[in-house]
Coordinates of C-alpha atoms and ligand atoms in Angstrom, one line a residue:
M1 CA 0.0 0.0 0.0
A2 CA 1.3 3.4 -0.9
T3 CA 2.4 5.8 1.8
Q4 CA 0.9 9.2 1.8
F5 CA 4.0 11.0 2.8
E6 CA 7.4 11.4 1.3
Q7 CA 10.3 12.9 3.2
R8 CA 13.6 13.1 1.4
P9 CA 16.4 11.8 3.6
E10 CA 19.0 14.1 2.1
D11 CA 17.5 17.3 3.3
G12 CA 14.3 16.4 5.2
S13 CA 12.1 18.2 2.6
V14 CA 8.5 17.0 2.3
M15 CA 6.8 16.2 -1.0
L16 CA 3.1 15.8 -0.8
P17 CA 0.9 14.4 -3.5
A18 CA -2.3 16.1 -4.7
A19 CA -4.5 13.5 -3.2
T20 CA -4.5 10.1 -1.5
I21 CA -7.5 8.2 -2.6
A22 CA -8.3 4.7 -1.4
G23 CA -4.6 4.3 -0.4
T24 CA -3.1 5.4 -3.7
R25 CA -1.2 8.6 -4.2
Y26 CA -2.1 10.9 -7.1
G27 CA 0.1 13.6 -8.5
A28 CA -1.3 16.9 -9.7
S29 CA -2.6 17.0 -13.3
N30 CA -0.8 20.4 -13.5
R31 CA 2.5 20.4 -11.6
E32 CA 2.3 24.2 -11.3
A33 CA -0.8 23.7 -9.2
G34 CA 0.5 23.6 -5.7
N35 CA 2.2 25.6 -2.9
A36 CA 5.4 25.7 -1.0
I37 CA 5.4 24.5 2.6
H38 CA 7.4 26.8 5.0
N39 CA 9.1 26.4 8.3
A40 CA 7.3 29.1 10.3
S41 CA 10.4 29.8 12.5
T42 CA 12.8 30.4 9.6
G43 CA 10.6 31.2 6.7
E44 CA 12.6 28.6 4.8
V45 CA 10.8 26.5 2.1
I46 CA 10.8 22.9 3.4
G47 CA 8.7 21.2 0.8
W48 CA 5.9 21.4 -1.8
Q49 CA 2.4 20.1 -1.9
E50 CA 0.5 19.5 -5.2
H51 CA -3.1 20.5 -5.4
A52 CA -6.0 18.2 -6.4
D53 CA -8.1 19.1 -9.4
A54 CA -11.9 18.6 -9.7
A55 CA -11.6 15.1 -11.1
Q56 CA -9.4 14.0 -8.0
V57 CA -11.9 15.6 -5.6
D58 CA -14.6 13.7 -7.3
A59 CA -12.6 10.4 -7.2
A60 CA -11.9 10.9 -3.5
V61 CA -15.6 11.3 -2.7
R62 CA -16.5 8.3 -4.8
A63 CA -13.8 6.2 -3.1
A64 CA -15.4 7.2 0.3
Q65 CA -18.8 6.3 -1.0
A66 CA -17.6 2.9 -2.3
A67 CA -16.0 2.1 1.0
L68 CA -19.0 3.2 3.1
D69 CA -21.1 0.0 3.2
A70 CA -18.3 -2.3 4.3
W71 CA -17.2 0.1 7.0
R72 CA -20.6 1.0 8.4
N73 CA -21.6 -2.7 8.4
R74 CA -18.8 -3.6 10.6
T75 CA -19.7 -4.0 14.3
P76 CA -19.0 -0.9 16.4
A77 CA -16.5 -3.0 18.4
S78 CA -14.5 -3.8 15.3
R79 CA -14.4 -0.1 14.4
G80 CA -13.4 0.7 18.0
K81 CA -10.5 -1.7 17.7
V82 CA -9.1 0.2 14.7
L83 CA -9.6 3.5 16.6
H84 CA -7.7 2.1 19.6
K85 CA -4.9 1.0 17.3
I86 CA -4.8 4.5 15.7
A87 CA -4.5 6.1 19.2
E88 CA -1.7 3.6 20.1
S89 CA 0.1 4.3 16.8
I90 CA -0.1 8.1 17.2
A91 CA 1.3 7.8 20.7
A92 CA 4.1 5.5 19.4
D93 CA 4.9 8.1 16.7
R94 CA 4.8 11.1 19.1
A95 CA 8.3 12.3 18.3
R96 CA 7.8 12.5 14.6
L97 CA 4.3 14.1 14.8
S98 CA 5.5 16.6 17.4
A99 CA 8.7 17.5 15.4
M100 CA 6.6 18.0 12.2
Q101 CA 4.3 20.4 14.0
Q102 CA 7.2 22.3 15.4
R103 CA 8.7 22.6 12.0
V104 CA 5.6 23.7 10.0
S105 CA 3.9 25.8 12.7
G106 CA 6.8 26.7 14.9
K107 CA 4.9 25.4 18.0
P108 CA 7.0 25.1 21.1
P109 CA 7.7 21.4 22.0
L110 CA 5.3 21.5 24.9
E111 CA 2.4 22.8 22.8
A112 CA 3.2 20.4 19.9
D113 CA 3.3 17.5 22.4
T114 CA 0.0 18.5 24.0
D115 CA -1.6 18.4 20.6
V116 CA -0.4 14.8 20.0
S117 CA -1.7 13.8 23.5
D118 CA -5.1 15.5 22.6
A119 CA -5.3 13.4 19.4
V120 CA -4.5 10.2 21.3
A121 CA -7.2 11.0 23.9
T122 CA -9.7 11.7 21.2
F123 CA -9.2 8.5 19.3
N124 CA -9.3 6.5 22.6
Y125 CA -12.4 8.2 23.8
Y126 CA -14.4 7.4 20.6
A127 CA -12.9 3.9 20.5
D128 CA -14.3 3.4 24.0
L129 CA -17.7 4.7 23.0
C130 CA -17.7 2.0 20.3
A131 CA -17.9 -0.5 23.1
D132 CA -21.2 0.9 24.2
I133 CA -23.6 -0.9 21.8
S134 CA -26.5 1.2 23.0
L135 CA -25.1 4.2 21.1
F136 CA -25.4 2.3 17.8
A137 CA -28.1 -0.3 18.3
T138 CA -31.8 -0.1 17.6
D139 CA -33.8 0.3 20.9
T140 CA -37.5 0.2 21.6
L141 CA -39.6 3.1 22.8
A142 CA -42.4 2.9 25.2
L143 CA -45.5 4.4 23.4
P144 CA -48.9 5.2 24.9
D145 CA -50.6 2.9 22.4
D146 CA -50.3 -0.9 22.9
T147 CA -51.5 -1.6 19.3
V148 CA -48.1 -0.5 18.0
T149 CA -44.4 -0.8 18.8
G150 CA -41.8 2.0 18.5
E151 CA -38.1 1.7 17.6
R152 CA -35.3 4.2 17.4
Q153 CA -32.2 3.7 15.2
Y154 CA -29.0 5.7 14.8
E155 CA -27.1 5.2 11.6
A156 CA -24.0 6.7 10.0
V157 CA -24.7 9.9 8.0
G158 CA -22.6 8.7 5.1
V159 CA -19.6 10.4 3.4
A160 CA -18.2 13.3 5.5
A161 CA -16.1 16.1 4.1
L162 CA -13.8 17.4 6.8
I163 CA -12.1 20.8 6.3
V164 CA -9.6 22.0 8.8
P165 CA -7.4 25.0 9.3
W166 CA -3.7 25.4 10.2
N167 CA -3.7 26.3 13.9
F168 CA -4.2 22.9 15.5
P169 CA -3.8 20.5 12.6
M170 CA -3.5 17.3 14.7
V171 CA -6.3 18.2 17.0
T172 CA -9.0 19.5 14.6
S173 CA -8.4 16.5 12.3
A174 CA -8.6 14.0 15.2
W175 CA -11.8 15.7 16.6
K176 CA -13.5 15.1 13.2
I177 CA -12.0 11.8 12.0
A178 CA -12.4 9.9 15.3
P179 CA -16.2 10.3 15.7
A180 CA -16.8 10.0 12.0
L181 CA -15.1 6.6 11.9
A182 CA -16.7 5.5 15.1
T183 CA -20.1 5.9 13.6
G184 CA -19.3 4.2 10.4
C185 CA -18.9 7.2 8.2
T186 CA -16.1 7.4 5.6
V187 CA -14.3 10.7 5.1
V188 CA -12.5 13.0 2.7
L189 CA -10.1 15.3 4.6
K190 CA -8.9 18.7 3.3
P191 CA -6.1 20.0 5.4
S192 CA -4.9 23.6 5.3
E193 CA -2.3 24.3 2.7
F194 CA 0.1 25.6 5.3
T195 CA 0.3 22.6 7.7
S196 CA -0.8 19.6 5.6
P197 CA 2.4 17.5 6.3
V198 CA 1.0 16.9 9.7
E199 CA -2.2 15.4 8.3
H200 CA -0.3 13.4 5.8
L201 CA 1.7 11.8 8.6
L202 CA -1.6 11.1 10.4
A203 CA -3.1 9.5 7.3
E204 CA 0.0 7.3 7.0
I205 CA -0.4 6.2 10.6
M206 CA -4.1 5.5 10.1
T207 CA -3.4 3.3 7.1
A208 CA -0.8 1.3 9.0
A209 CA -3.2 1.0 11.9
G210 CA -5.7 -0.9 9.7
V211 CA -8.0 1.8 8.3
P212 CA -9.3 0.1 5.1
D213 CA -8.6 1.8 1.8
G214 CA -11.2 4.4 0.9
V215 CA -12.4 5.0 4.5
V216 CA -10.0 8.0 4.9
N217 CA -9.1 10.0 1.8
L218 CA -7.1 13.2 1.6
V219 CA -7.2 16.0 -0.9
N220 CA -4.7 18.8 -0.9
G221 CA -5.3 22.3 -2.0
S222 CA -6.5 25.8 -1.1
G223 CA -10.0 27.1 -0.6
E224 CA -10.9 26.2 -4.2
V225 CA -10.4 22.5 -3.4
G226 CA -12.4 22.9 -0.2
A227 CA -15.2 24.5 -2.2
L228 CA -15.3 21.7 -4.7
L229 CA -15.5 19.2 -1.9
V230 CA -18.4 20.8 0.0
A231 CA -20.3 21.2 -3.3
H232 CA -20.0 17.5 -4.2
P233 CA -23.5 15.9 -4.4
L234 CA -22.3 12.6 -2.9
V235 CA -21.1 14.4 0.3
D236 CA -23.7 13.9 3.1
K237 CA -22.1 15.8 5.9
I238 CA -19.6 18.7 6.2
S239 CA -17.6 19.4 9.3
F240 CA -15.7 22.7 8.9
T241 CA -13.3 24.6 11.3
G242 CA -12.1 28.0 10.2
S243 CA -13.1 31.6 9.8
T244 CA -16.7 32.7 10.1
A245 CA -16.5 34.2 6.6
V246 CA -15.6 30.9 5.0
G247 CA -18.1 29.1 7.3
R248 CA -20.9 31.2 5.7
K249 CA -19.8 30.1 2.3
V250 CA -19.7 26.4 3.4
M251 CA -23.2 26.7 4.8
Q252 CA -24.5 28.3 1.6
A253 CA -23.0 25.5 -0.4
A254 CA -24.4 22.9 1.9
A255 CA -27.9 24.3 1.5
Q256 CA -28.1 23.2 -2.1
D257 CA -28.4 19.5 -1.1
M258 CA -29.3 20.0 2.6
K259 CA -26.0 18.5 3.7
R260 CA -25.6 18.2 7.4
V261 CA -23.2 20.8 8.8
T262 CA -21.0 21.3 11.8
L263 CA -19.3 24.6 11.9
E264 CA -16.6 25.5 14.4
L265 CA -15.8 29.1 13.7
G266 CA -14.2 32.1 15.3
G267 CA -14.4 33.7 18.6
K268 CA -13.7 36.9 20.6
S269 CA -13.9 35.5 24.1
A270 CA -13.6 37.2 27.5
L271 CA -11.6 36.4 30.6
I272 CA -13.1 38.1 33.7
V273 CA -11.1 38.9 36.8
R274 CA -13.2 39.7 39.8
A275 CA -11.8 41.8 42.7
D276 CA -11.7 38.7 44.9
A277 CA -9.5 36.7 42.4
D278 CA -6.0 35.3 43.1
I279 CA -4.3 37.9 40.8
E280 CA -1.2 35.8 40.1
H281 CA -3.4 33.0 39.0
A282 CA -5.5 35.3 36.9
V283 CA -2.4 36.6 35.1
A284 CA -1.3 33.0 34.4
L285 CA -4.7 32.2 32.9
A286 CA -4.7 35.5 30.9
L287 CA -1.3 34.7 29.5
G288 CA -2.3 31.2 28.4
G289 CA -5.7 32.4 27.2
A290 CA -4.3 35.2 25.0
F291 CA -0.9 34.0 23.9
A292 CA -0.8 30.2 23.8
N293 CA -0.2 29.1 20.2
A294 CA 0.8 32.7 19.6
G295 CA -2.8 33.7 20.1
Q296 CA -3.9 31.7 17.0
M297 CA -6.8 30.1 18.8
C298 CA -10.5 30.3 18.1
S299 CA -10.8 30.1 22.0
A300 CA -8.4 33.0 22.6
T301 CA -9.6 35.0 25.6
S302 CA -8.3 38.2 24.0
R303 CA -10.7 40.5 25.9
I304 CA -9.6 40.6 29.5
I305 CA -12.0 42.3 31.8
V306 CA -10.6 43.3 35.2
H307 CA -12.2 44.8 38.3
D308 CA -11.2 48.4 38.9
D309 CA -9.9 47.6 42.5
V310 CA -7.3 45.1 41.2
Y311 CA -6.7 46.6 37.7
R312 CA -3.3 48.2 38.5
K313 CA -2.0 45.2 40.3
F314 CA -3.1 42.9 37.5
M315 CA -1.5 45.1 34.9
A316 CA 1.8 45.2 36.7
I317 CA 2.0 41.5 37.1
F318 CA 0.8 40.9 33.6
E319 CA 3.4 43.3 32.1
A320 CA 6.2 41.5 33.9
A321 CA 4.9 38.1 32.7
V322 CA 4.5 39.2 29.1
R323 CA 8.0 40.7 29.1
A324 CA 9.4 37.5 30.5
L325 CA 7.9 35.4 27.7
V326 CA 10.6 33.7 25.6
I327 CA 9.5 34.2 22.0
A328 CA 11.7 32.0 20.0
P329 CA 12.1 29.0 17.6
P330 CA 10.9 25.7 19.1
Q331 CA 14.4 24.4 19.8
T332 CA 15.2 27.3 22.1
E333 CA 15.6 26.5 25.8
N334 CA 12.5 27.6 27.9
V335 CA 10.7 28.8 24.8
S336 CA 7.2 29.9 25.7
M337 CA 5.8 31.3 22.4
G338 CA 6.5 30.5 18.7
P339 CA 5.9 32.4 15.5
L340 CA 2.7 32.9 13.6
V341 CA 2.0 30.3 11.0
S342 CA 2.7 32.3 7.8
H343 CA 3.9 35.6 6.5
A344 CA 0.3 36.4 5.4
Q345 CA -1.1 35.7 8.8
R346 CA 1.5 38.0 10.5
A347 CA 0.7 40.7 7.9
R348 CA -3.0 40.3 8.6
V349 CA -2.5 40.6 12.4
Q350 CA -0.1 43.6 12.1
A351 CA -2.6 45.4 9.8
L352 CA -5.4 44.9 12.4
L353 CA -3.1 46.2 15.1
E354 CA -2.2 49.3 13.1
Q355 CA -5.8 49.9 12.3
G356 CA -6.8 49.6 16.0
V357 CA -4.0 52.0 17.0
A358 CA -4.9 54.5 14.3
D359 CA -8.5 54.4 15.7
G360 CA -7.2 55.4 19.1
A361 CA -6.2 52.1 20.9
T362 CA -3.3 52.5 23.3
I363 CA -0.6 49.9 23.5
A364 CA 0.2 49.4 27.3
F365 CA 3.1 47.1 26.8
S366 CA 4.6 44.5 24.5
G367 CA 6.9 41.5 24.8
A368 CA 10.2 41.2 23.1
L369 CA 11.5 38.7 20.5
D370 CA 14.5 36.5 21.4
N371 CA 17.7 37.2 19.5
A372 CA 17.2 33.9 17.6
C373 CA 14.1 35.3 15.8
T374 CA 16.0 36.8 12.9
E375 CA 13.9 35.0 10.3
G376 CA 10.4 33.4 10.2
F377 CA 7.0 34.8 11.1
F378 CA 7.5 36.0 14.7
M379 CA 5.5 38.8 16.3
A380 CA 5.9 40.1 19.8
P381 CA 2.8 39.9 22.0
V382 CA 1.0 43.2 22.5
V383 CA -1.4 44.3 25.3
V384 CA -3.8 47.2 24.6
A385 CA -5.3 49.1 27.5
E386 CA -8.9 50.3 27.7
P387 CA -9.8 50.3 24.0
D388 CA -13.1 51.7 22.9
T389 CA -15.7 49.0 22.6
A390 CA -16.1 49.9 18.9
N391 CA -12.3 49.5 18.3
V392 CA -11.5 46.7 15.8
L393 CA -9.1 45.1 18.4
W394 CA -12.1 44.7 20.8
T395 CA -14.6 43.6 18.2
D396 CA -12.7 41.5 15.7
E397 CA -11.0 38.1 15.9
V398 CA -7.4 39.0 15.6
F399 CA -6.0 35.5 15.6
G400 CA -2.6 36.6 16.8
P401 CA -0.8 37.7 20.0
V402 CA -2.9 40.8 20.7
A403 CA -4.9 41.2 23.9
C404 CA -7.1 44.0 25.2
V405 CA -7.7 44.8 28.8
K406 CA -10.7 46.8 30.1
S407 CA -11.8 47.6 33.6
F408 CA -15.2 47.2 35.2
R409 CA -17.0 48.2 38.4
T410 CA -20.0 45.9 38.7
D411 CA -20.7 42.2 37.8
D412 CA -23.5 43.4 35.5
E413 CA -21.1 45.7 33.7
A414 CA -18.5 42.8 33.3
I415 CA -21.2 40.5 31.9
A416 CA -22.4 43.1 29.5
L417 CA -18.8 43.7 28.3
A418 CA -18.2 40.0 27.9
N419 CA -21.4 39.5 26.0
D420 CA -20.9 42.5 23.7
T421 CA -20.0 40.3 20.7
R422 CA -21.8 38.3 18.1
Y423 CA -19.4 35.4 18.8
G424 CA -20.0 33.0 21.7
L425 CA -17.3 30.3 21.9
V426 CA -15.8 30.3 25.4
A427 CA -15.3 32.4 28.5
T428 CA -13.1 32.3 31.6
V429 CA -14.0 33.6 35.1
V430 CA -11.5 34.1 37.9
T431 CA -13.0 34.5 41.3
R432 CA -12.9 33.0 44.8
D433 CA -16.7 33.4 45.2
G434 CA -18.6 30.2 44.2
G435 CA -21.9 32.0 44.0
A436 CA -20.6 34.7 41.7
A437 CA -18.9 32.1 39.5
R438 CA -22.3 30.3 39.0
R439 CA -24.0 33.6 38.2
Y440 CA -21.4 34.4 35.6
R441 CA -21.6 30.8 34.2
N442 CA -25.4 31.3 33.7
A443 CA -25.2 34.8 32.2
L444 CA -22.2 34.4 29.8
R445 CA -23.1 33.6 26.2
A446 CA -20.5 30.9 25.5
G447 CA -20.4 27.2 24.6
L448 CA -17.9 26.5 27.4
V449 CA -17.1 28.4 30.6
W450 CA -13.9 27.8 32.5
I451 CA -13.9 28.9 36.2
N452 CA -10.4 29.4 37.7
T453 CA -8.9 26.8 35.3
P454 CA -6.7 27.1 32.2
Q455 CA -8.3 26.2 28.9
L456 CA -8.7 22.5 29.8
I457 CA -10.1 20.4 27.0
F458 CA -11.3 16.8 27.3
P459 CA -12.8 14.6 24.6
Q460 CA -15.7 14.0 27.0
V461 CA -16.6 17.8 27.0
C462 CA -18.4 19.2 23.9
W463 CA -16.8 22.0 22.0
G464 CA -18.6 24.6 19.9
G465 CA -20.2 28.0 20.2
L466 CA -23.2 30.3 19.9
G467 CA -23.9 33.0 17.3
L468 CA -21.1 33.6 14.8
S469 CA -18.9 30.9 16.6
G470 CA -20.7 28.2 14.7
I471 CA -23.3 25.5 14.6
G472 CA -23.3 22.2 16.4
R473 CA -20.8 20.7 18.8
E474 CA -17.7 18.6 18.4
L475 CA -16.3 16.1 20.9
G476 CA -18.4 14.4 23.6
L477 CA -21.5 12.4 22.8
A478 CA -22.9 15.3 20.7
G479 CA -19.8 15.0 18.5
L480 CA -20.6 11.3 17.9
R481 CA -24.3 12.0 17.2
S482 CA -23.3 14.7 14.7
Y483 CA -22.2 11.9 12.4
Q484 CA -25.4 9.9 12.8
E485 CA -28.9 10.2 11.4
L486 CA -31.9 9.4 13.6
R487 CA -34.7 7.2 12.3
H488 CA -37.9 6.1 14.1
C489 CA -40.2 3.3 13.2
I490 CA -43.8 2.7 14.4
A491 CA -45.1 -0.8 13.5
S492 CA -48.5 -2.3 14.0
R493 CA -48.6 -5.2 16.5
G494 CA -51.3 -6.9 14.4
Ligands
NDP1 P1 -10.2 29.9 6.5 O1 -11.5 29.9 7.1 O2 -10.0 30.6 5.2 O3 -9.7 28.4 6.1 C1 -10.1 27.2 6.9 C2 -10.1 26.0 5.9 O4 -11.1 26.2 4.9 C3 -8.8 25.8 5.1 O5 -8.5 24.5 4.9 C4 -9.1 26.6 3.8 O6 -8.2 26.2 2.8 C5 -10.5 26.1 3.6 N1 -11.3 27.0 2.7 C6 -11.1 28.3 2.3 N2 -12.1 28.7 1.5 C7 -13.0 27.7 1.4 C8 -14.2 27.5 0.7 N3 -14.8 28.5 0.0 N4 -14.9 26.3 0.9 C9 -14.3 25.3 1.6 N5 -13.2 25.4 2.3 C10 -12.5 26.6 2.2 O7 -9.1 30.4 7.5 P2 -7.7 31.0 7.2 O8 -6.7 29.9 7.3 O9 -7.6 31.7 5.9 O10 -7.5 32.0 8.3 C11 -8.1 33.3 8.2 C12 -8.7 33.7 9.5 O11 -9.7 32.7 9.9 C13 -7.8 33.7 10.7 O12 -7.0 34.8 10.7 C14 -8.7 33.5 11.8 O13 -9.3 34.8 12.1 C15 -9.8 32.6 11.3 N6 -9.5 31.2 11.7 C16 -10.3 30.6 12.6 C17 -10.0 29.4 13.0 C18 -10.8 28.7 14.1 O14 -10.3 27.7 14.7 N7 -12.0 29.2 14.5 C19 -9.0 28.6 12.5 C20 -8.2 29.2 11.4 C21 -8.5 30.5 11.1 P3 -6.7 26.9 2.7 O15 -6.4 27.6 3.9 O16 -5.9 25.7 2.4 O17 -6.9 27.9 1.6

């Protein structure tokens, strides 16, 4: 069986085919159609990926369709066994997966390693759910009419198109592939053009772990390839993670055939620090919430809302912490933050920052780049104080290391500030008052609220948001159900 991934031993460069369909690699029909892969820490070109054309996208969907019956007719336990094996194989290949993420995204080793652990946990979680036959079996319903019987059935939706961005390539792909395979769906995955070597490694691992040909197919390319995939009439379900702007296009395309959609989109989330909070702890949470993954997180809590009484203390400790961040290439000792993923993403973030400052936002303090950051897509973290609520840095998803801090006097004011957004993905509250924490939890418009914790994520806990943050939930039982159709049957006893 062909391998999906080719790394040249002489220089470590990666060469990615346009598509991997039913275990076979396909080159691009037009060799010019493709893009260079960069090392985000050095800017150096480390490889090339070819792009699929319309015929290859079609072939990938048809391969998934052809493999569907055999895969969904397996017992859940048999699919679970394959998922367990994938989890085991990812864990065994941790070093290679972590190194590739560090190379293409510049993630610090700890962050790259955490992503691998998250993928392992996700495959194990859905593998374990496969052992619970009640999630897949037909069950009977008690109906208030003894002349009939009622039955409920869950079945695989069918062929799923999975489109993922570049910020957490291991994680977003695992969050989609694991529940899809658990239910008996087959998939076509389109990774981001910036980080696709990670998914190619993952695909190679899945093939070796016993995923049958055609169950997981991969097409490379930019948004055009994604658009071809979502428009394909044989695709039954789309799971998309990315920007709200593209999410809208995906939903419009899905409407044509009434395809099922799960959309995990942007955010502009808040972290609230009450006057009773442990301020050192609040700063640690603010640091992680705003600057982990260089701020390139849909869940970034980039609007930090701090009580007046502790504002000065918070800002002093926060400033010292931001200045102490080691912003450097992944191999640097004690590195705490890496580069942005691409030249284009850094330019986009810097343009938003300039726009915000031109409109009156004040930069309170910034971090500093390590001397090793001579090349690559690095950007020092920036903290803006008391921006106007109409300022672009307060309203828009920046997706980079820019955080805003605003003060408040009453809980109602803090809640109003936090909810002053059309997004609604996550929120963090830092307080020692349990009653206040519960009031915030109930009042904040967010799919997930963390109270005094870092951004902990477990496969058991659903992920997804309100409003412009998307539709549906990934992970947890809802994540599994999102790849199933529900059918009921009422039959006469006679
Ligand atoms: P996009 O939303 O453009 O891309 C996400 C994925 O969708 C990529 O695989 C992309 O391909 C693909 N895609 C692009 N256009 C289409 C289309 N018409 N139909 C189907 N698929 C498509 O995000 P970007 O990577 O361009 O990032 C831009 C901004 O989006 C960021 O600055 C950030 O604000 C936000 N974002 C949010 C994320 C989140 O987790 N919520 C994740 C990433 C970005 P390709 O990139 O290969 O062209």
